[in-house]
mmCIF file of C-alpha atoms in Angstrom:
data_model
loop_
_atom_site.group_PDB
_atom_site.id
_atom_site.type_symbol
_atom_site.label_atom_id
_atom_site.label_comp_id
_atom_site.label_asym_id
_atom_site.label_seq_id
_atom_site.Cartn_x
_atom_site.Cartn_y
_atom_site.Cartn_z
ATOM 1 C CA MET A 528 66.645 118.550 97.113
ATOM 2 C CA ASP A 529 69.566 120.844 95.961
ATOM 3 C CA LYS A 530 71.147 120.763 92.214
ATOM 4 C CA VAL A 531 74.222 121.672 91.658
ATOM 5 C CA ASN A 532 74.883 120.919 87.893
ATOM 6 C CA ASN A 533 74.997 117.234 87.383
ATOM 7 C CA ARG A 534 74.730 116.347 91.237
ATOM 8 C CA LEU A 535 71.499 115.910 93.246
ATOM 9 C CA ILE A 536 71.501 116.059 96.877
ATOM 10 C CA PHE A 537 68.483 115.590 99.252
ATOM 11 C CA ASP A 538 68.197 116.486 102.768
ATOM 12 C CA GLY A 539 66.077 113.833 104.344
ATOM 13 C CA ASP A 540 65.184 110.104 104.786
ATOM 14 C CA SER A 541 67.125 107.556 102.671
ATOM 15 C CA LEU A 542 64.476 104.929 102.578
ATOM 16 C CA GLU A 543 61.867 107.573 101.331
ATOM 17 C CA ILE A 544 63.998 109.497 98.867
ATOM 18 C CA VAL A 545 65.286 106.187 97.222
ATOM 19 C CA LYS A 546 61.731 105.090 96.726
ATOM 20 C CA THR A 547 61.159 108.525 94.462
ATOM 21 C CA LEU A 548 64.028 107.319 92.083
ATOM 22 C CA LYS A 549 63.413 105.959 88.655
ATOM 23 C CA ALA A 550 64.216 102.250 88.254
ATOM 24 C CA SER A 551 67.582 100.946 86.840
ATOM 25 C CA SER A 552 68.634 104.561 86.777
ATOM 26 C CA ILE A 553 71.860 104.117 88.715
ATOM 27 C CA ASP A 554 75.154 102.941 87.656
ATOM 28 C CA SER A 555 77.030 102.211 91.124
ATOM 29 C CA ILE A 556 76.254 102.756 94.781
ATOM 30 C CA VAL A 557 79.341 103.836 96.734
ATOM 31 C CA THR A 558 78.253 104.656 100.249
ATOM 32 C CA ASP A 559 79.516 104.754 104.141
ATOM 33 C CA PRO A 560 76.299 103.851 106.112
ATOM 34 C CA PRO A 561 75.897 104.241 109.770
ATOM 35 C CA TYR A 562 78.021 101.046 111.679
ATOM 36 C CA GLY A 563 75.034 100.496 114.021
ATOM 37 C CA ILE A 564 76.807 101.107 117.124
ATOM 38 C CA SER A 565 75.388 104.268 118.470
ATOM 39 C CA PHE A 566 78.189 106.299 117.713
ATOM 40 C CA MET A 567 78.465 109.717 119.994
ATOM 41 C CA GLY A 568 74.737 108.952 120.858
ATOM 42 C CA LYS A 569 73.381 109.460 117.521
ATOM 43 C CA GLU A 570 69.585 107.863 117.154
ATOM 44 C CA TRP A 571 70.402 106.978 113.550
ATOM 45 C CA ASP A 572 73.229 105.058 114.287
ATOM 46 C CA GLY A 573 71.477 102.247 116.183
ATOM 47 C CA PRO A 574 71.594 98.920 115.418
ATOM 48 C CA LYS A 575 67.999 98.641 113.878
ATOM 49 C CA GLY A 576 68.813 101.636 111.677
ATOM 50 C CA VAL A 577 67.948 102.146 107.876
ATOM 51 C CA ALA A 578 71.299 100.448 106.754
ATOM 52 C CA PHE A 579 70.420 97.451 108.307
ATOM 53 C CA GLN A 580 67.193 96.530 106.879
ATOM 54 C CA SER A 581 66.654 94.834 104.159
ATOM 55 C CA LYS A 582 63.545 96.653 102.584
ATOM 56 C CA PHE A 583 66.155 99.764 102.197
ATOM 57 C CA TRP A 584 68.709 97.516 99.974
ATOM 58 C CA SER A 585 65.434 96.235 98.093
ATOM 59 C CA GLU A 586 64.752 99.740 97.048
ATOM 60 C CA CYS A 587 68.497 100.433 96.330
ATOM 61 C CA LEU A 588 68.453 96.759 94.457
ATOM 62 C CA ARG A 589 65.556 98.406 92.215
ATOM 63 C CA VAL A 590 67.107 101.987 91.317
ATOM 64 C CA ILE A 591 70.485 100.227 90.187
ATOM 65 C CA LYS A 592 71.044 99.042 86.910
ATOM 66 C CA PRO A 593 71.589 95.061 86.355
ATOM 67 C CA GLY A 594 75.179 93.933 87.128
ATOM 68 C CA GLY A 595 75.310 97.412 88.814
ATOM 69 C CA TYR A 596 78.035 97.285 91.905
ATOM 70 C CA LEU A 597 77.289 98.105 95.234
ATOM 71 C CA LEU A 598 80.303 99.385 97.825
ATOM 72 C CA ALA A 599 79.217 99.635 101.273
ATOM 73 C CA PHE A 600 81.591 100.391 104.220
ATOM 74 C CA GLY A 601 81.024 98.339 107.454
ATOM 75 C CA GLY A 602 82.195 98.243 111.361
ATOM 76 C CA THR A 603 83.556 95.125 112.337
ATOM 77 C CA ARG A 604 81.051 94.817 115.003
ATOM 78 C CA MET A 605 77.847 94.947 112.881
ATOM 79 C CA TYR A 606 79.354 94.144 109.459
ATOM 80 C CA HIS A 607 77.601 90.777 109.375
ATOM 81 C CA ARG A 608 74.224 92.249 109.820
ATOM 82 C CA LEU A 609 74.875 95.044 106.907
ATOM 83 C CA VAL A 610 76.044 92.190 104.597
ATOM 84 C CA ILE A 611 72.880 89.618 105.421
ATOM 85 C CA ALA A 612 70.640 92.700 104.877
ATOM 86 C CA ILE A 613 72.019 93.589 101.450
ATOM 87 C CA GLU A 614 71.924 90.053 100.393
ATOM 88 C CA ASP A 615 68.443 89.473 101.528
ATOM 89 C CA ALA A 616 67.379 91.978 99.505
ATOM 90 C CA GLY A 617 68.500 90.374 96.219
ATOM 91 C CA PHE A 618 72.194 91.588 95.804
ATOM 92 C CA GLU A 619 74.961 89.218 94.902
ATOM 93 C CA ILE A 620 77.754 89.280 97.520
ATOM 94 C CA ARG A 621 80.963 89.004 95.449
ATOM 95 C CA ASP A 622 83.753 90.029 97.936
ATOM 96 C CA THR A 623 84.796 92.047 100.959
ATOM 97 C CA ILE A 624 87.585 94.644 100.778
ATOM 98 C CA SER A 625 89.339 95.510 103.788
ATOM 99 C CA TRP A 626 90.631 98.918 104.348
ATOM 100 C CA LEU A 627 93.649 98.479 107.057
ATOM 101 C CA TYR A 628 94.855 102.065 108.903
ATOM 102 C CA GLY A 629 97.194 102.789 111.582
ATOM 103 C CA SER A 630 95.459 105.686 113.114
ATOM 104 C CA GLY A 631 92.729 104.451 115.353
ATOM 105 C CA PHE A 632 92.498 104.821 118.949
ATOM 106 C CA PRO A 633 91.520 101.752 121.387
ATOM 107 C CA LYS A 634 88.025 102.596 123.038
ATOM 108 C CA SER A 635 88.705 100.353 126.010
ATOM 109 C CA LEU A 636 87.420 100.365 129.465
ATOM 110 C CA ASP A 637 90.109 99.927 131.900
ATOM 111 C CA VAL A 638 88.759 96.860 134.448
ATOM 112 C CA SER A 639 91.177 97.737 137.171
ATOM 113 C CA LYS A 640 90.157 101.123 137.330
ATOM 114 C CA ALA A 641 86.524 100.288 136.893
ATOM 115 C CA ILE A 642 86.839 98.101 140.108
ATOM 116 C CA ASP A 643 88.494 100.892 141.943
ATOM 117 C CA LYS A 644 85.894 103.493 141.025
ATOM 118 C CA ALA A 645 83.041 100.984 142.085
ATOM 119 C CA ALA A 646 84.990 100.774 145.430
ATOM 120 C CA ASN A 647 85.765 104.269 145.519
ATOM 121 C CA ALA A 648 89.385 103.553 146.011
ATOM 122 C CA GLU A 649 91.918 106.116 145.457
ATOM 123 C CA ARG A 650 94.875 105.041 142.936
ATOM 124 C CA GLU A 651 98.148 106.334 143.196
ATOM 125 C CA VAL A 652 99.778 108.088 140.413
ATOM 126 C CA ILE A 653 103.164 106.516 139.697
ATOM 127 C CA SER A 654 103.973 108.248 136.478
ATOM 128 C CA THR A 655 102.750 110.049 133.048
ATOM 129 C CA TYR A 656 102.865 109.042 129.490
ATOM 130 C CA GLU A 657 102.274 110.578 126.320
ATOM 131 C CA ARG A 658 100.435 109.091 123.142
ATOM 132 C CA SER A 659 99.997 110.686 119.912
ATOM 133 C CA GLY A 660 97.173 109.819 117.186
ATOM 134 C CA ARG A 661 94.496 111.966 115.293
ATOM 135 C CA SER A 662 91.267 113.604 116.712
ATOM 136 C CA GLY A 663 88.088 113.451 114.733
ATOM 137 C CA GLY A 664 88.978 110.645 112.765
ATOM 138 C CA ILE A 665 91.512 109.360 110.150
ATOM 139 C CA LEU A 666 91.592 112.928 108.473
ATOM 140 C CA GLY A 667 91.760 114.838 112.140
ATOM 141 C CA LYS A 668 94.677 116.873 113.422
ATOM 142 C CA GLU A 669 97.788 115.067 114.879
ATOM 143 C CA VAL A 670 97.368 115.352 118.874
ATOM 144 C CA SER A 671 99.428 114.240 121.532
ATOM 145 C CA ILE A 672 97.788 113.379 124.854
ATOM 146 C CA THR A 673 99.196 113.238 128.362
ATOM 147 C CA ARG A 674 97.934 110.241 130.595
ATOM 148 C CA ASP A 675 98.465 109.299 134.304
ATOM 149 C CA ILE A 676 99.889 105.641 135.101
ATOM 150 C CA THR A 677 98.064 104.689 138.226
ATOM 151 C CA SER A 678 98.562 101.520 140.812
ATOM 152 C CA PRO A 679 95.632 99.761 141.652
ATOM 153 C CA ALA A 680 94.603 100.153 145.149
ATOM 154 C CA PRO A 681 92.580 96.928 146.188
ATOM 155 C CA ASP A 682 93.830 93.609 145.629
ATOM 156 C CA GLU A 683 90.429 92.880 143.570
ATOM 157 C CA ALA A 684 91.933 95.903 141.204
ATOM 158 C CA LYS A 685 95.430 94.538 141.263
ATOM 159 C CA GLN A 686 94.416 90.864 139.820
ATOM 160 C CA PHE A 687 92.611 92.459 136.735
ATOM 161 C CA ALA A 688 95.320 95.176 136.374
ATOM 162 C CA GLY A 689 96.420 95.146 132.161
ATOM 163 C CA PHE A 690 92.816 94.105 131.462
ATOM 164 C CA GLY A 691 90.229 96.062 128.772
ATOM 165 C CA THR A 692 87.394 95.671 126.761
ATOM 166 C CA ALA A 693 88.233 96.184 122.938
ATOM 167 C CA LEU A 694 91.130 96.119 120.374
ATOM 168 C CA LYS A 695 92.363 98.924 118.804
ATOM 169 C CA PRO A 696 90.493 99.489 115.524
ATOM 170 C CA ALA A 697 92.571 99.130 112.512
ATOM 171 C CA CYS A 698 90.366 97.720 110.049
ATOM 172 C CA GLU A 699 86.957 98.711 108.020
ATOM 173 C CA LEU A 700 85.197 96.574 105.871
ATOM 174 C CA ILE A 701 83.593 97.392 102.438
ATOM 175 C CA VAL A 702 81.357 94.848 101.090
ATOM 176 C CA LEU A 703 81.362 94.510 97.391
ATOM 177 C CA ALA A 704 77.818 93.632 95.709
ATOM 178 C CA ARG A 705 76.570 93.231 92.646
ATOM 179 C CA LYS A 706 72.829 93.332 91.370
ATOM 180 C CA PRO A 707 71.938 90.142 89.240
ATOM 181 C CA LEU A 708 72.602 90.140 85.796
ATOM 182 C CA ALA A 709 69.503 90.754 83.548
ATOM 183 C CA GLU A 710 71.491 89.210 80.548
ATOM 184 C CA GLU A 711 72.667 85.501 80.297
ATOM 185 C CA THR A 712 76.120 86.816 80.314
ATOM 186 C CA VAL A 713 78.397 89.639 81.635
ATOM 187 C CA ALA A 714 79.192 90.568 78.015
ATOM 188 C CA ALA A 715 75.677 90.691 76.749
ATOM 189 C CA ASN A 716 74.896 92.707 80.238
ATOM 190 C CA VAL A 717 77.571 95.174 79.775
ATOM 191 C CA LEU A 718 76.903 95.882 75.994
ATOM 192 C CA LYS A 719 72.834 96.716 76.938
ATOM 193 C CA TYR A 720 73.320 98.417 80.446
ATOM 194 C CA GLY A 721 77.106 99.555 80.610
ATOM 195 C CA THR A 722 77.319 97.679 83.922
ATOM 196 C CA GLY A 723 78.346 93.942 85.299
ATOM 197 C CA GLY A 724 82.270 94.764 85.216
ATOM 198 C CA LEU A 725 84.464 96.149 87.313
ATOM 199 C CA ASN A 726 86.905 98.797 86.028
ATOM 200 C CA ILE A 727 90.283 96.943 86.672
ATOM 201 C CA ASP A 728 92.543 99.145 84.239
ATOM 202 C CA ALA A 729 91.179 102.241 85.922
ATOM 203 C CA SER A 730 91.903 101.045 89.727
ATOM 204 C CA ARG A 731 94.973 99.361 89.087
ATOM 205 C CA ILE A 732 98.012 99.730 91.474
ATOM 206 C CA SER A 733 100.809 102.471 90.381
ATOM 207 C CA THR A 734 103.953 101.335 89.673
ATOM 208 C CA ALA A 735 105.362 104.662 88.771
ATOM 209 C CA GLY A 736 104.932 104.326 85.084
ATOM 210 C CA GLU A 737 106.880 101.134 84.924
ATOM 211 C CA THR A 738 106.514 99.162 81.931
ATOM 212 C CA PHE A 739 105.708 95.141 81.980
ATOM 213 C CA THR A 740 105.933 92.842 78.930
ATOM 214 C CA GLU A 741 102.828 90.645 78.288
ATOM 215 C CA TYR A 742 103.077 87.528 76.133
ATOM 216 C CA LEU A 743 100.086 86.659 74.063
ATOM 217 C CA SER A 744 99.360 83.941 71.284
ATOM 218 C CA ASN A 745 100.095 85.157 67.712
ATOM 219 C CA PRO A 746 96.591 84.448 66.034
ATOM 220 C CA ALA A 747 98.383 83.836 62.864
ATOM 221 C CA ASN A 748 100.037 80.899 64.250
ATOM 222 C CA ARG A 749 96.917 79.855 66.405
ATOM 223 C CA LYS A 750 96.674 76.306 64.918
ATOM 224 C CA GLY A 751 100.460 75.555 65.510
ATOM 225 C CA VAL A 752 100.294 76.294 69.207
ATOM 226 C CA VAL A 753 97.728 73.946 70.317
ATOM 227 C CA GLY A 754 99.181 71.145 71.590
ATOM 228 C CA VAL A 755 96.682 68.864 69.990
ATOM 229 C CA ASP A 756 97.303 70.291 66.327
ATOM 230 C CA LEU A 757 101.239 69.542 66.924
ATOM 231 C CA GLY A 758 100.556 65.448 68.121
ATOM 232 C CA ILE A 759 102.568 66.583 71.153
ATOM 233 C CA SER A 760 101.463 65.946 74.842
ATOM 234 C CA ARG A 761 100.496 69.284 76.739
ATOM 235 C CA SER A 762 103.092 68.345 79.430
ATOM 236 C CA ASP A 763 105.713 68.090 76.795
ATOM 237 C CA VAL A 764 108.461 70.507 76.887
ATOM 238 C CA GLU A 765 108.207 71.124 73.248
ATOM 239 C CA THR A 766 104.854 72.536 73.276
ATOM 240 C CA PHE A 767 106.063 74.988 75.889
ATOM 241 C CA GLN A 768 108.844 76.063 72.994
ATOM 242 C CA ALA A 769 106.106 76.035 70.324
ATOM 243 C CA ALA A 770 103.660 78.394 72.307
ATOM 244 C CA GLN A 771 106.785 80.679 73.031
ATOM 245 C CA ARG A 772 107.935 80.803 69.116
ATOM 246 C CA ALA A 773 104.273 81.819 68.046
ATOM 247 C CA SER A 774 103.776 84.410 70.699
ATOM 248 C CA ILE A 775 103.896 87.970 70.527
ATOM 249 C CA GLU A 776 104.765 90.479 73.199
ATOM 250 C CA ARG A 777 103.277 93.735 74.152
ATOM 251 C CA THR A 778 104.413 96.401 76.554
ATOM 252 C CA ARG A 779 102.038 97.923 78.750
ATOM 253 C CA THR A 780 102.127 100.545 81.375
ATOM 254 C CA LEU A 781 99.501 99.682 83.652
ATOM 255 C CA GLY A 782 99.937 98.926 87.224
ATOM 256 C CA ARG A 783 99.129 95.863 89.359
ATOM 257 C CA TRP A 784 95.769 94.125 89.183
ATOM 258 C CA PRO A 785 93.740 95.682 92.310
ATOM 259 C CA ALA A 786 93.557 93.799 95.383
ATOM 260 C CA ASN A 787 90.617 93.213 98.006
ATOM 261 C CA VAL A 788 92.937 95.011 100.622
ATOM 262 C CA ILE A 789 93.525 98.857 100.808
ATOM 263 C CA LEU A 790 95.849 100.651 103.046
ATOM 264 C CA ASP A 791 96.351 104.088 104.528
ATOM 265 C CA GLU A 792 99.571 105.441 104.652
ATOM 266 C CA ASP A 793 100.358 104.423 108.423
ATOM 267 C CA ALA A 794 99.301 100.729 107.591
ATOM 268 C CA ALA A 795 101.827 100.933 104.299
ATOM 269 C CA GLN A 796 104.553 102.070 106.524
ATOM 270 C CA VAL A 797 103.903 99.524 109.094
ATOM 271 C CA LEU A 798 104.205 96.669 106.519
ATOM 272 C CA ASP A 799 107.061 97.994 104.825
ATOM 273 C CA GLU A 800 109.166 98.056 108.155
ATOM 274 C CA GLN A 801 107.986 94.484 108.834
ATOM 275 C CA SER A 802 108.706 92.909 105.081
ATOM 276 C CA GLY A 803 111.745 95.069 104.305
ATOM 277 C CA GLU A 804 113.290 95.526 100.573
ATOM 278 C CA ARG A 805 111.430 92.994 98.478
ATOM 279 C CA PRO A 806 112.405 92.045 94.839
ATOM 280 C CA GLY A 807 110.167 91.850 91.879
ATOM 281 C CA CYS A 808 109.579 88.731 89.638
ATOM 282 C CA LYS A 809 111.630 86.939 87.090
ATOM 283 C CA SER A 810 112.630 89.358 84.291
ATOM 284 C CA PRO A 811 110.370 88.956 81.105
ATOM 285 C CA SER A 812 113.242 86.891 79.421
ATOM 286 C CA ALA A 813 112.666 84.077 81.536
ATOM 287 C CA ALA A 814 111.585 80.963 79.545
ATOM 288 C CA VAL A 815 107.930 79.987 79.521
ATOM 289 C CA GLY A 816 107.341 77.244 82.183
ATOM 290 C CA SER A 817 105.549 77.157 85.551
ATOM 291 C CA GLU A 818 104.115 80.943 85.096
ATOM 292 C CA SER A 819 102.184 79.589 82.049
ATOM 293 C CA ILE A 820 98.571 78.039 81.818
ATOM 294 C CA PHE A 821 97.325 76.111 78.864
ATOM 295 C CA ARG A 822 94.462 77.874 77.301
ATOM 296 C CA PRO A 823 92.960 75.847 74.045
ATOM 297 C CA GLY A 824 90.395 78.658 73.066
ATOM 298 C CA GLN A 825 93.281 81.211 73.037
ATOM 299 C CA GLY A 826 95.829 79.296 70.921
ATOM 300 C CA GLY A 827 98.042 77.675 73.491
ATOM 301 C CA TYR A 828 100.364 78.435 76.654
ATOM 302 C CA GLN A 829 100.435 81.964 77.992
ATOM 303 C CA ARG A 830 101.803 83.515 80.905
ATOM 304 C CA GLN A 831 99.277 84.059 83.498
ATOM 305 C CA GLY A 832 99.973 87.571 84.234
ATOM 306 C CA PRO A 833 102.623 90.249 83.781
ATOM 307 C CA ILE A 834 106.394 90.329 84.812
ATOM 308 C CA TYR A 835 107.627 93.336 86.836
ATOM 309 C CA GLY A 836 110.881 94.003 87.813
ATOM 310 C CA ASP A 837 110.672 96.715 90.487
ATOM 311 C CA THR A 838 111.509 96.505 94.089
ATOM 312 C CA GLY A 839 110.546 97.774 97.508
ATOM 313 C CA GLY A 840 108.180 97.149 100.398
ATOM 314 C CA ALA A 841 105.242 94.919 100.333
ATOM 315 C CA SER A 842 102.821 97.849 100.364
ATOM 316 C CA ARG A 843 103.345 98.202 96.565
ATOM 317 C CA PHE A 844 101.229 95.604 95.932
ATOM 318 C CA PHE A 845 98.154 97.535 97.609
ATOM 319 C CA TYR A 846 96.610 100.673 96.866
ATOM 320 C CA VAL A 847 97.442 103.155 99.495
ATOM 321 C CA ALA A 848 95.121 105.863 100.328
ATOM 322 C CA LYS A 849 96.804 109.160 100.587
ATOM 323 C CA PRO A 850 94.460 111.766 101.985
ATOM 324 C CA SER A 851 95.295 115.620 101.664
ATOM 325 C CA LYS A 852 95.982 117.122 104.840
ATOM 326 C CA SER A 853 93.495 120.218 103.880
ATOM 327 C CA GLU A 854 90.876 118.207 102.026
ATOM 328 C CA LYS A 855 88.752 117.756 105.416
ATOM 329 C CA ASN A 856 87.823 121.506 105.159
ATOM 330 C CA ALA A 857 88.109 122.644 101.851
ATOM 331 C CA GLY A 858 85.109 124.730 101.443
ATOM 332 C CA CYS A 859 84.044 124.859 104.898
ATOM 333 C CA LEU A 860 84.677 123.622 108.359
ATOM 334 C CA ASN A 861 84.024 120.171 108.438
ATOM 335 C CA THR A 862 82.972 118.926 112.114
ATOM 336 C CA HIS A 863 81.633 115.379 110.871
ATOM 337 C CA PRO A 864 83.603 112.878 112.941
ATOM 338 C CA THR A 865 84.483 110.361 110.490
ATOM 339 C CA VAL A 866 85.267 111.401 107.245
ATOM 340 C CA LYS A 867 86.920 108.895 104.665
ATOM 341 C CA PRO A 868 89.839 109.893 102.606
ATOM 342 C CA LYS A 869 88.809 111.725 99.277
ATOM 343 C CA THR A 870 91.459 109.496 97.278
ATOM 344 C CA LEU A 871 89.720 106.391 99.013
ATOM 345 C CA MET A 872 86.396 107.338 97.604
ATOM 346 C CA SER A 873 87.725 108.132 94.319
ATOM 347 C CA TYR A 874 89.371 104.739 93.775
ATOM 348 C CA LEU A 875 86.234 102.806 95.063
ATOM 349 C CA ILE A 876 84.025 105.266 92.530
ATOM 350 C CA ARG A 877 86.557 104.362 89.363
ATOM 351 C CA LEU A 878 86.294 100.675 90.163
ATOM 352 C CA ALA A 879 82.608 100.320 90.231
ATOM 353 C CA THR A 880 81.466 103.010 87.837
ATOM 354 C CA PRO A 881 81.394 102.762 84.137
ATOM 355 C CA GLU A 882 82.398 106.093 82.434
ATOM 356 C CA GLY A 883 79.985 108.897 82.592
ATOM 357 C CA GLY A 884 77.774 107.062 85.046
ATOM 358 C CA THR A 885 75.503 107.730 87.805
ATOM 359 C CA ILE A 886 76.646 106.934 91.305
ATOM 360 C CA LEU A 887 74.151 107.281 94.174
ATOM 361 C CA ASP A 888 75.090 107.509 97.886
ATOM 362 C CA PRO A 889 72.176 107.050 100.386
ATOM 363 C CA PHE A 890 74.406 108.147 103.419
ATOM 364 C CA MET A 891 76.347 111.075 102.167
ATOM 365 C CA GLY A 892 77.856 112.258 105.550
ATOM 366 C CA SER A 893 79.850 115.283 104.773
ATOM 367 C CA GLY A 894 79.673 114.567 100.911
ATOM 368 C CA THR A 895 83.153 113.197 100.385
ATOM 369 C CA THR A 896 81.995 110.638 97.799
ATOM 370 C CA GLY A 897 79.982 113.409 96.104
ATOM 371 C CA VAL A 898 83.355 115.629 96.018
ATOM 372 C CA ALA A 899 85.485 112.861 94.495
ATOM 373 C CA ALA A 900 82.618 112.163 91.905
ATOM 374 C CA THR A 901 82.541 115.732 91.274
ATOM 375 C CA GLU A 902 86.492 115.718 90.296
ATOM 376 C CA LEU A 903 86.242 112.841 88.484
ATOM 377 C CA GLY A 904 83.245 114.171 86.186
ATOM 378 C CA PHE A 905 80.563 111.574 87.318
ATOM 379 C CA ASN A 906 76.875 112.240 87.888
ATOM 380 C CA PHE A 907 76.091 111.984 91.658
ATOM 381 C CA ILE A 908 72.866 111.680 93.846
ATOM 382 C CA GLY A 909 73.197 112.018 97.511
ATOM 383 C CA ILE A 910 71.105 111.732 100.407
ATOM 384 C CA GLU A 911 71.765 112.844 103.914
ATOM 385 C CA ILE A 912 69.416 112.900 107.058
ATOM 386 C CA ASP A 913 71.220 115.306 109.425
ATOM 387 C CA LYS A 914 70.977 118.733 108.592
ATOM 388 C CA GLU A 915 74.350 119.613 109.748
ATOM 389 C CA SER A 916 76.068 117.223 107.933
ATOM 390 C CA PHE A 917 73.928 118.069 104.695
ATOM 391 C CA ALA A 918 75.099 121.685 104.793
ATOM 392 C CA ILE A 919 78.676 120.715 104.765
ATOM 393 C CA ALA A 920 78.183 118.532 102.008
ATOM 394 C CA LYS A 921 76.602 121.006 99.944
ATOM 395 C CA ALA A 922 79.377 123.580 100.871
ATOM 396 C CA ARG A 923 81.980 121.317 99.722
ATOM 397 C CA ILE A 924 80.449 120.013 96.594
ATOM 398 C CA ILE A 925 79.794 123.624 95.534
ATOM 399 C CA HIS A 926 83.351 124.326 96.332
ATOM 400 C CA THR A 927 84.382 121.402 94.205
ATOM 401 C CA GLU A 928 82.574 122.275 91.326
ATOM 402 C CA THR A 929 83.721 126.128 91.352
ATOM 403 C CA LEU A 930 87.278 124.902 91.367
ATOM 404 C CA ALA A 931 86.381 122.496 88.256
ATOM 405 C CA ALA A 932 84.845 125.248 86.600
#
């Protein structure tokens, strides 16, 4: 175990180390487990790894506070097994977040070439092409690769020219789960443990400081707003007018409500190219009508959501994780093959963790969650079994602590 101020990092087996942690001592779990696809031949990344065992997630359930949230990444091939293990351990599955990115390389077998290779047939090179991408994951360097275009040799190979075995990866899934509440209501649970709710305002999607107008009922006029008190049918237009007269306006600068889709810059650019310039909603001065909802306990008709007047591509409705080109190797040379953007992990931390809370990452990797937690001022406990990755994570967290000092 190493201690870096309020950050504890452990070199060892996640299951055994989580067993030593105090019950109900963790506010949130934000982690990127192995995907169970034997990546690069790593033994710990097999389909029977600890991330797919309910006994491991049972220990995580024990240490997290009632109502605490778990966010765990999964690959599309084995995500269902990850979610089943988490649910079988006792967590409530609340949602799935899709992280969409445009930098993935397809890792596919060329069926035609495989047939030629099996027949020891020589293929004729007819041309070449270049493709660009990133080496070493989404934070890797931009590279250009030259490939030969060859012609199939035997007729059997020609028949299957253009066939492959995999799609281009452009999506990773994040399970959003919650430990069951210990109190009867979310409100009571939050007051007792500080956990149970998502920090929506801290995770809103930026609108570049633009304000919006929110319509609220005026408590002083509450009786006059409720349709039954006025003796008017709820569907009657006069009810809308009464609610409008009794409402008050509040201007806020918060962004849009966070969605269960997150984009990287490449995916955002593609989406904007497809959507083109799109206008926002109606102006705040528009009459109350179809955008309203009747809430008797809150004083009558209110707007369902804020009114924005901005324009732009469709990506502005989603959080866009924009990694720094220098973040991967800040503090040391980072050789980890699948580093997540720090902005992405920071976003997830803010969403799931109460202020001043403690975050557990039982699959720390090269420490991006720990780096993000350090920058945001949260307490952090990280565990990593791979010694090389542990050393990288430790160096990165110490470097971040030094910059923050």
